PDB file of C-alpha atoms in Angstrom:
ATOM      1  CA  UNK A   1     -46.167 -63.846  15.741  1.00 88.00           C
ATOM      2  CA  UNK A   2     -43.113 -65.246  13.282  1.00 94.00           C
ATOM      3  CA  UNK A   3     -39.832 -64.427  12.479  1.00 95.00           C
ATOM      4  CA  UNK A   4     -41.221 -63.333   9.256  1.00 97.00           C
ATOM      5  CA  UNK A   5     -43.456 -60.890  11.105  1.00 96.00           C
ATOM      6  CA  UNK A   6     -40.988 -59.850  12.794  1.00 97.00           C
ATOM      7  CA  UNK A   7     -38.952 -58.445  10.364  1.00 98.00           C
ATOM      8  CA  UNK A   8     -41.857 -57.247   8.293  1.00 98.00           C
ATOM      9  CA  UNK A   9     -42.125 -54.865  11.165  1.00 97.00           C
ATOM     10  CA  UNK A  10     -38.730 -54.013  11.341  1.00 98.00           C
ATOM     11  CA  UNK A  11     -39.053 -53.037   7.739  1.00 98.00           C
ATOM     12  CA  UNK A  12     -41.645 -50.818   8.373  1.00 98.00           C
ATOM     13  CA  UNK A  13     -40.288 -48.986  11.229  1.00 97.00           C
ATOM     14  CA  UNK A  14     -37.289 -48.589   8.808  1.00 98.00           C
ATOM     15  CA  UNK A  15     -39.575 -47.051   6.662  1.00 97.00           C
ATOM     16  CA  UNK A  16     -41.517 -44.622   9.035  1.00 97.00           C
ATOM     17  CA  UNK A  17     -38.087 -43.791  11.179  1.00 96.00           C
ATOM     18  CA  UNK A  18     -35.757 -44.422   8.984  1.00 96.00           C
ATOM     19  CA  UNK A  19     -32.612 -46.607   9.029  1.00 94.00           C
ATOM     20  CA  UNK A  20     -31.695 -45.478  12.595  1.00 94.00           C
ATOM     21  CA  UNK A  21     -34.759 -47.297  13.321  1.00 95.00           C
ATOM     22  CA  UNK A  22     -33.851 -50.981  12.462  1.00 95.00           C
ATOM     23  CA  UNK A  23     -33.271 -52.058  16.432  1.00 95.00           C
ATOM     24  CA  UNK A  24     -34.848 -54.722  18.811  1.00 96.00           C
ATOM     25  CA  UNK A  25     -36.233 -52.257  21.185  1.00 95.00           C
ATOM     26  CA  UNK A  26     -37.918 -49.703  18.425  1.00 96.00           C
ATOM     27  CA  UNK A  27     -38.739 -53.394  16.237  1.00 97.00           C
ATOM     28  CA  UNK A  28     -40.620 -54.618  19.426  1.00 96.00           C
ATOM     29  CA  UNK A  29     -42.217 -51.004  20.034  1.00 96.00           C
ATOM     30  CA  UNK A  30     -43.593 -50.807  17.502  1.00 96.00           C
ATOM     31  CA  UNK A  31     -44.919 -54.463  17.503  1.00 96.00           C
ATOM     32  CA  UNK A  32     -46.451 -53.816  21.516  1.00 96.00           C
ATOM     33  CA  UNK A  33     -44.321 -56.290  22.863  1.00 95.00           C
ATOM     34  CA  UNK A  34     -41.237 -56.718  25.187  1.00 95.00           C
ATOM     35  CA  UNK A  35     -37.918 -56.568  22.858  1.00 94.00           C
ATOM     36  CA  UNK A  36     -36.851 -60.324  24.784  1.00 94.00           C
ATOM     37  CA  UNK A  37     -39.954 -61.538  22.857  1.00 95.00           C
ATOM     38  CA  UNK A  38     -38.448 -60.771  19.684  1.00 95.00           C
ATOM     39  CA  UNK A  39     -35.606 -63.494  21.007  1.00 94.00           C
ATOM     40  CA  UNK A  40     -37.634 -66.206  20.460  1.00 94.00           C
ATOM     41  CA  UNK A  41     -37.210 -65.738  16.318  1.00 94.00           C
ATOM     42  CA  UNK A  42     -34.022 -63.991  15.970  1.00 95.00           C
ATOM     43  CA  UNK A  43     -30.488 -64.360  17.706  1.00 94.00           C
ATOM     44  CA  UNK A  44     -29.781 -60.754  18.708  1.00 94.00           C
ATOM     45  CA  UNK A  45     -29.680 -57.151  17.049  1.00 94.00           C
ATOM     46  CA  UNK A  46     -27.038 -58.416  14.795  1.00 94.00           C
ATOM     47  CA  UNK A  47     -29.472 -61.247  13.422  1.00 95.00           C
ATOM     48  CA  UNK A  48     -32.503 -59.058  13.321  1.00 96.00           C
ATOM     49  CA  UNK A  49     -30.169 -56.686  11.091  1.00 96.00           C
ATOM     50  CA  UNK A  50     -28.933 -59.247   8.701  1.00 95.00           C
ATOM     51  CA  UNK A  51     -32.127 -60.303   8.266  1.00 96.00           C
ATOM     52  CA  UNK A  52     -34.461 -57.462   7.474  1.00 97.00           C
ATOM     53  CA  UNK A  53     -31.143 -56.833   5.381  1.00 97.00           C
ATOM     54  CA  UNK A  54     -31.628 -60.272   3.339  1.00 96.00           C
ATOM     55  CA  UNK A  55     -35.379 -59.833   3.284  1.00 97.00           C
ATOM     56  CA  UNK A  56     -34.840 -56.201   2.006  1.00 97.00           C
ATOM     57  CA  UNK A  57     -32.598 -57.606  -1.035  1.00 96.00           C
ATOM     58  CA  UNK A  58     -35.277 -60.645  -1.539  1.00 96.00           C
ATOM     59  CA  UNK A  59     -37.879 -57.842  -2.373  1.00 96.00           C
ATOM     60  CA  UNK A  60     -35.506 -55.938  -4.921  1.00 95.00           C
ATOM     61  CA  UNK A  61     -34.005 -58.739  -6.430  1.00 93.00           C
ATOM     62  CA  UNK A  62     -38.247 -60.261  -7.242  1.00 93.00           C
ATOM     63  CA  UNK A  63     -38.800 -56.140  -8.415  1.00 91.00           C
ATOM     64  CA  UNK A  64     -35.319 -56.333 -10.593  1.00 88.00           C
ATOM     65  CA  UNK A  65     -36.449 -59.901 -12.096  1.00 86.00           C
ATOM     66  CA  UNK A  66     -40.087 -58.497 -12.905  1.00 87.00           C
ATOM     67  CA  UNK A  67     -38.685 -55.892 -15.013  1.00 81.00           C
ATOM     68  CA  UNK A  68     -36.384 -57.908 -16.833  1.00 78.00           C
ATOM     69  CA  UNK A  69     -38.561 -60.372 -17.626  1.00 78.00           C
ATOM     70  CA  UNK A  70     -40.672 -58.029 -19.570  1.00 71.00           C
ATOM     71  CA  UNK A  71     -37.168 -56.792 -21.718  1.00 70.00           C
ATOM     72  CA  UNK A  72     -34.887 -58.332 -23.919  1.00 70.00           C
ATOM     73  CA  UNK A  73     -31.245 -57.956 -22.910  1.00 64.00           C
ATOM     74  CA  UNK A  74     -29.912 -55.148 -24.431  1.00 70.00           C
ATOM     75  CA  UNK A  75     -27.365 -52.706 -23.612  1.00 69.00           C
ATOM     76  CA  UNK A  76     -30.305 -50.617 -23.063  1.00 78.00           C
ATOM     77  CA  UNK A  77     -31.787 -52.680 -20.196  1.00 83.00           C
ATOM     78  CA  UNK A  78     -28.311 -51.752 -18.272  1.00 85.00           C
ATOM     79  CA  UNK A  79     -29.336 -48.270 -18.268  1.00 88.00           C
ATOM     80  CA  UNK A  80     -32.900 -49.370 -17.498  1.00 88.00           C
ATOM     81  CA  UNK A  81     -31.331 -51.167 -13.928  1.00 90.00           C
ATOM     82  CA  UNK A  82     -29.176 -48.210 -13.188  1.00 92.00           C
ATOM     83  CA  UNK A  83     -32.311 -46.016 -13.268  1.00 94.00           C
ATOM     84  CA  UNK A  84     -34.053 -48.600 -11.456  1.00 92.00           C
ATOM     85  CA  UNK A  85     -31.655 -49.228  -9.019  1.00 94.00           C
ATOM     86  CA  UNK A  86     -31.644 -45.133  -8.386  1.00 96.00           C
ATOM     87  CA  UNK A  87     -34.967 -44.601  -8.293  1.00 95.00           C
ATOM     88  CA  UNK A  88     -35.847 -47.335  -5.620  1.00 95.00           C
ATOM     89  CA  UNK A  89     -32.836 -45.717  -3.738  1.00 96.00           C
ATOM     90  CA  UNK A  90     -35.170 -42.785  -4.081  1.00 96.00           C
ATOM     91  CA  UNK A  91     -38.299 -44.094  -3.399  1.00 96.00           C
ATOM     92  CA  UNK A  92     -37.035 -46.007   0.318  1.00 96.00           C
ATOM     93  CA  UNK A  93     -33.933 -44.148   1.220  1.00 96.00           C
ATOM     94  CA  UNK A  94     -33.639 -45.442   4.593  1.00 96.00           C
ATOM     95  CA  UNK A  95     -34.405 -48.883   2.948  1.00 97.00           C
ATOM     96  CA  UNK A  96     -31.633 -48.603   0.303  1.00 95.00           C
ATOM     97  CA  UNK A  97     -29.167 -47.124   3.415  1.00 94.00           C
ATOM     98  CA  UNK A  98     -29.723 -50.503   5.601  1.00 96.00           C
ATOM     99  CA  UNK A  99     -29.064 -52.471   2.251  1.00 95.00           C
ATOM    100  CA  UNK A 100     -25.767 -50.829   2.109  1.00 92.00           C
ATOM    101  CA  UNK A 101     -24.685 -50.640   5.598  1.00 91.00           C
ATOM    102  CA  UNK A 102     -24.774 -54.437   5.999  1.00 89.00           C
ATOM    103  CA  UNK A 103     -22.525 -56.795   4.684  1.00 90.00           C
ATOM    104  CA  UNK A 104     -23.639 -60.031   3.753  1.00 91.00           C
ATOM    105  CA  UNK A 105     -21.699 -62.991   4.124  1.00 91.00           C
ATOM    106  CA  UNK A 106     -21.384 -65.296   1.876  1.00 91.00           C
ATOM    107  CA  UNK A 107     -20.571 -68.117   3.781  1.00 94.00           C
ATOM    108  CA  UNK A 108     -23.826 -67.867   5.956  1.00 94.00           C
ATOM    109  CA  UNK A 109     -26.268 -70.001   4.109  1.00 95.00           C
ATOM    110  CA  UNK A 110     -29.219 -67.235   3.714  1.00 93.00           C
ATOM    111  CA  UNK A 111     -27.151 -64.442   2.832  1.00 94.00           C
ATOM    112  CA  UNK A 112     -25.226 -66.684   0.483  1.00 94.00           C
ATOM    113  CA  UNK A 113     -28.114 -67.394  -1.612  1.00 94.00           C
ATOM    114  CA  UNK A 114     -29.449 -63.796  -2.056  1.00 93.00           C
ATOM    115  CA  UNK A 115     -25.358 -63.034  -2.856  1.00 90.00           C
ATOM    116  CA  UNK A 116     -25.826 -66.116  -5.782  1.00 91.00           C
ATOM    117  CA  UNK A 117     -28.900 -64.824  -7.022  1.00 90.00           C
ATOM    118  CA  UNK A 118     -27.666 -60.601  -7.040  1.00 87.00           C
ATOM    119  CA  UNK A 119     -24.679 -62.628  -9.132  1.00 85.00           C
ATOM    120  CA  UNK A 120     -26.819 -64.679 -11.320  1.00 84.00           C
ATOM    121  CA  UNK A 121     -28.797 -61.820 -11.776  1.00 84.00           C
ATOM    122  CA  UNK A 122     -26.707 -59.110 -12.852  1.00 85.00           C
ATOM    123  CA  UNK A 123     -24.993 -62.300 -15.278  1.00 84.00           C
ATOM    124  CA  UNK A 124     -28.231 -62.373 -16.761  1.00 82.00           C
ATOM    125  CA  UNK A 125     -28.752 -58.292 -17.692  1.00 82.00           C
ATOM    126  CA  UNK A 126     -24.847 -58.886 -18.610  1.00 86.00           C
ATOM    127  CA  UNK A 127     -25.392 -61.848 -21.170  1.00 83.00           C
ATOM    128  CA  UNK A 128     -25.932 -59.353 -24.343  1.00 81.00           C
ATOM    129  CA  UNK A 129     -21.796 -58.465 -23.587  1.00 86.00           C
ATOM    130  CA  UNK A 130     -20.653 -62.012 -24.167  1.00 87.00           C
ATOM    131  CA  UNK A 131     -17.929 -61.379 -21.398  1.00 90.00           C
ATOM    132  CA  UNK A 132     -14.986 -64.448 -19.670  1.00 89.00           C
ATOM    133  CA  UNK A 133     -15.608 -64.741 -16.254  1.00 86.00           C
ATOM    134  CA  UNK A 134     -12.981 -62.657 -15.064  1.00 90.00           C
ATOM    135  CA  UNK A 135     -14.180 -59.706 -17.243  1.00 92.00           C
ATOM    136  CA  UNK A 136     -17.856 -60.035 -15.912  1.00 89.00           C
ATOM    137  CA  UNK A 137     -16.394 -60.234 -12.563  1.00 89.00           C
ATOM    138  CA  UNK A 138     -14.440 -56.734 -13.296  1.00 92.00           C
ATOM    139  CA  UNK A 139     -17.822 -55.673 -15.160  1.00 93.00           C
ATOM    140  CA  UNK A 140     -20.013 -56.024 -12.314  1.00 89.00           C
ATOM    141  CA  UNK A 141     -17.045 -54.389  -9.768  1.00 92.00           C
ATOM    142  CA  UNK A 142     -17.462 -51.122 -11.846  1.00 95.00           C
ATOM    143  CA  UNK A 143     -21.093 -51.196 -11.794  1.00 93.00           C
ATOM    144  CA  UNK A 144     -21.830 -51.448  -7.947  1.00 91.00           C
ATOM    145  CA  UNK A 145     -19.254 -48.980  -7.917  1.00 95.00           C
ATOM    146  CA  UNK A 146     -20.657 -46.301 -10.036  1.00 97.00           C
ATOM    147  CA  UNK A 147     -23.843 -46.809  -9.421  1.00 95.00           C
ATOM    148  CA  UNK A 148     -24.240 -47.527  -5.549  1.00 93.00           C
ATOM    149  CA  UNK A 149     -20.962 -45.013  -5.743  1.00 95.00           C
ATOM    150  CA  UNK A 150     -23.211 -41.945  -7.415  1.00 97.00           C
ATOM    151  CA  UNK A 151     -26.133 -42.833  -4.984  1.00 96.00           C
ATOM    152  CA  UNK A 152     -24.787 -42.742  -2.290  1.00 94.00           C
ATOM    153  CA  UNK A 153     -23.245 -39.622  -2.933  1.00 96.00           C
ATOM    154  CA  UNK A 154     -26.127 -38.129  -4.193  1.00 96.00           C
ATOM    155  CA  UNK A 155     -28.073 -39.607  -1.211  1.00 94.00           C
ATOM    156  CA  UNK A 156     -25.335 -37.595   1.089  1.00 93.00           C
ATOM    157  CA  UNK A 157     -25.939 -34.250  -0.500  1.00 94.00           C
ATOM    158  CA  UNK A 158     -22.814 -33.939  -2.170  1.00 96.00           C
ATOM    159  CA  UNK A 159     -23.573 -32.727  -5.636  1.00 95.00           C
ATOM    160  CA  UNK A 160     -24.028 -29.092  -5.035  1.00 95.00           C
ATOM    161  CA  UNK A 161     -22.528 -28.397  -8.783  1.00 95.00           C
ATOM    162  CA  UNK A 162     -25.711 -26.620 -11.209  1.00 94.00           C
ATOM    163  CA  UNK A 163     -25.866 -29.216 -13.576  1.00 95.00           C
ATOM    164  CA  UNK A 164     -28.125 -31.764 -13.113  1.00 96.00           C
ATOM    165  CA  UNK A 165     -27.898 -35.189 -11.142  1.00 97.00           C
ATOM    166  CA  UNK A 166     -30.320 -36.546 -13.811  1.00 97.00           C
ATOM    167  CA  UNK A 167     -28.041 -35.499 -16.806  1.00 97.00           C
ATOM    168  CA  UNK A 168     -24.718 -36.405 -15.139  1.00 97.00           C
ATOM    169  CA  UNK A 169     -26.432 -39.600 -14.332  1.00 97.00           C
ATOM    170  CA  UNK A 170     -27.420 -40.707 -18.055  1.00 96.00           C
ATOM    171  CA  UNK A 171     -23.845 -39.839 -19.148  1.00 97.00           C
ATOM    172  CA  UNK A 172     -22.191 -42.225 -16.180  1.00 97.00           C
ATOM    173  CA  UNK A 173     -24.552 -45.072 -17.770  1.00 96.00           C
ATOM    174  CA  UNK A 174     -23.848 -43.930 -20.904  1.00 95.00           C
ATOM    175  CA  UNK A 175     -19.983 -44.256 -20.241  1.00 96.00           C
ATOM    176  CA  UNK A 176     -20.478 -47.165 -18.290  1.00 95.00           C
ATOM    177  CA  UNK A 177     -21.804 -49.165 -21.451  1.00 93.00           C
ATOM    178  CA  UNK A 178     -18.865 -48.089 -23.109  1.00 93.00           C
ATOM    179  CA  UNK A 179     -16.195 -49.412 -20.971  1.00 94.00           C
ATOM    180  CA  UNK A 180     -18.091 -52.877 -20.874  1.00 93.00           C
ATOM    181  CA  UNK A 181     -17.045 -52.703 -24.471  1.00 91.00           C
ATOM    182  CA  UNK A 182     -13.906 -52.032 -24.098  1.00 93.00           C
ATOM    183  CA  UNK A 183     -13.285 -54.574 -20.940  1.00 93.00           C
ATOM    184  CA  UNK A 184     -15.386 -56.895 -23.881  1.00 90.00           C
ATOM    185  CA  UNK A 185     -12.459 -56.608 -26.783  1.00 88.00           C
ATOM    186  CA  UNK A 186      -9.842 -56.779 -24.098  1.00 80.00           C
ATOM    187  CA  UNK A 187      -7.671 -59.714 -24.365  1.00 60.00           C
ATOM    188  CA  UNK A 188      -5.446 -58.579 -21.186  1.00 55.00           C
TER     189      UNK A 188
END
């Protein structure tokens, strides 16, 4: 057994008991060992955490990078993430919940580099905007906001109004796109 296995299983049990589940004793049930085996790869809970966290953003990041690859960069393919970015949220909700319960550090070395390449990334589906560093730093603010921000509302059961999610969605993207512009012809 590896560290690598490790967390592999902790991202399953994640999966099958959602992310309640992500622990050394449920990790090592499920793997039919004692949970002071699982010491011998990771530090503690904490470590086990922060890693099936990092390993968790590894997998989206390769899924976001697959899709872009296949699109030119467009203020299209912004919408295209958003969606993407909702529908995995929909597709592993427990998953998506672990992702966003643990903060990354940026000063430890592992977490660092999956916090360089989310950045590089999202600079990347950016490039079409043409945007200063201080105004791609504001852009990408607003989007983990409203995105992760409607998610994880939506994800709560919040939105209990009759229109639709899908529809109010679309027009946050759609909105979203335009402030970029505008932050884009701001000088200030």
């Amino acid at each position: 057994m590896s560290r690598q296995d490790v967390i592999a299983a902790a991202i399953s049990c994640i999966d099958r008991d959602g992310a309640s589940a992500l622990g050394v004793s449920r990790v090592a049930r499920f793997l039919g060992i004692k949970p002071p085996a699982i010491y011998k790869h990771l530090e503690n809970g904490a470590d086990l955490q922060r890693a099936t966290v990092i390993e968790l953003w590894r997998q989206y990041l390769t899924q976001c990078q697959q899709m872009i690859a296949e699109r030119s960069v467009t203020p299209d393919l912004l919408k295209q993430l958003g969606h993407f970015a909702r529908n995995f949220a929909k597709t592993y909700p427990a998953r998506y919940q672990v992702m966003m319960q643990v903060q990354l550090q940026p000063s430890d070395p592992e977490a660092g580099a999956i916090i360089q390449q989310l950045l590089n990334f999202l600079r990347q589906a950016l490039n079409a905007y043409d945007l200063t560093d201080t105004q791609l730093i504001d852009v990408m603010r607003m989007l983990n906001a409203a995105i992760y921000g409607f998610i994880a509302v939506e994800q709560a059961g919040l939105m209990t109004l009759e229109r639709s999610t899908d529809q109010s969605y679309d027009v946050m993207l759609d909105a979203l796109i335009v402030a970029i512009e505008h932050i884009r012809r701001d000088d200030g």
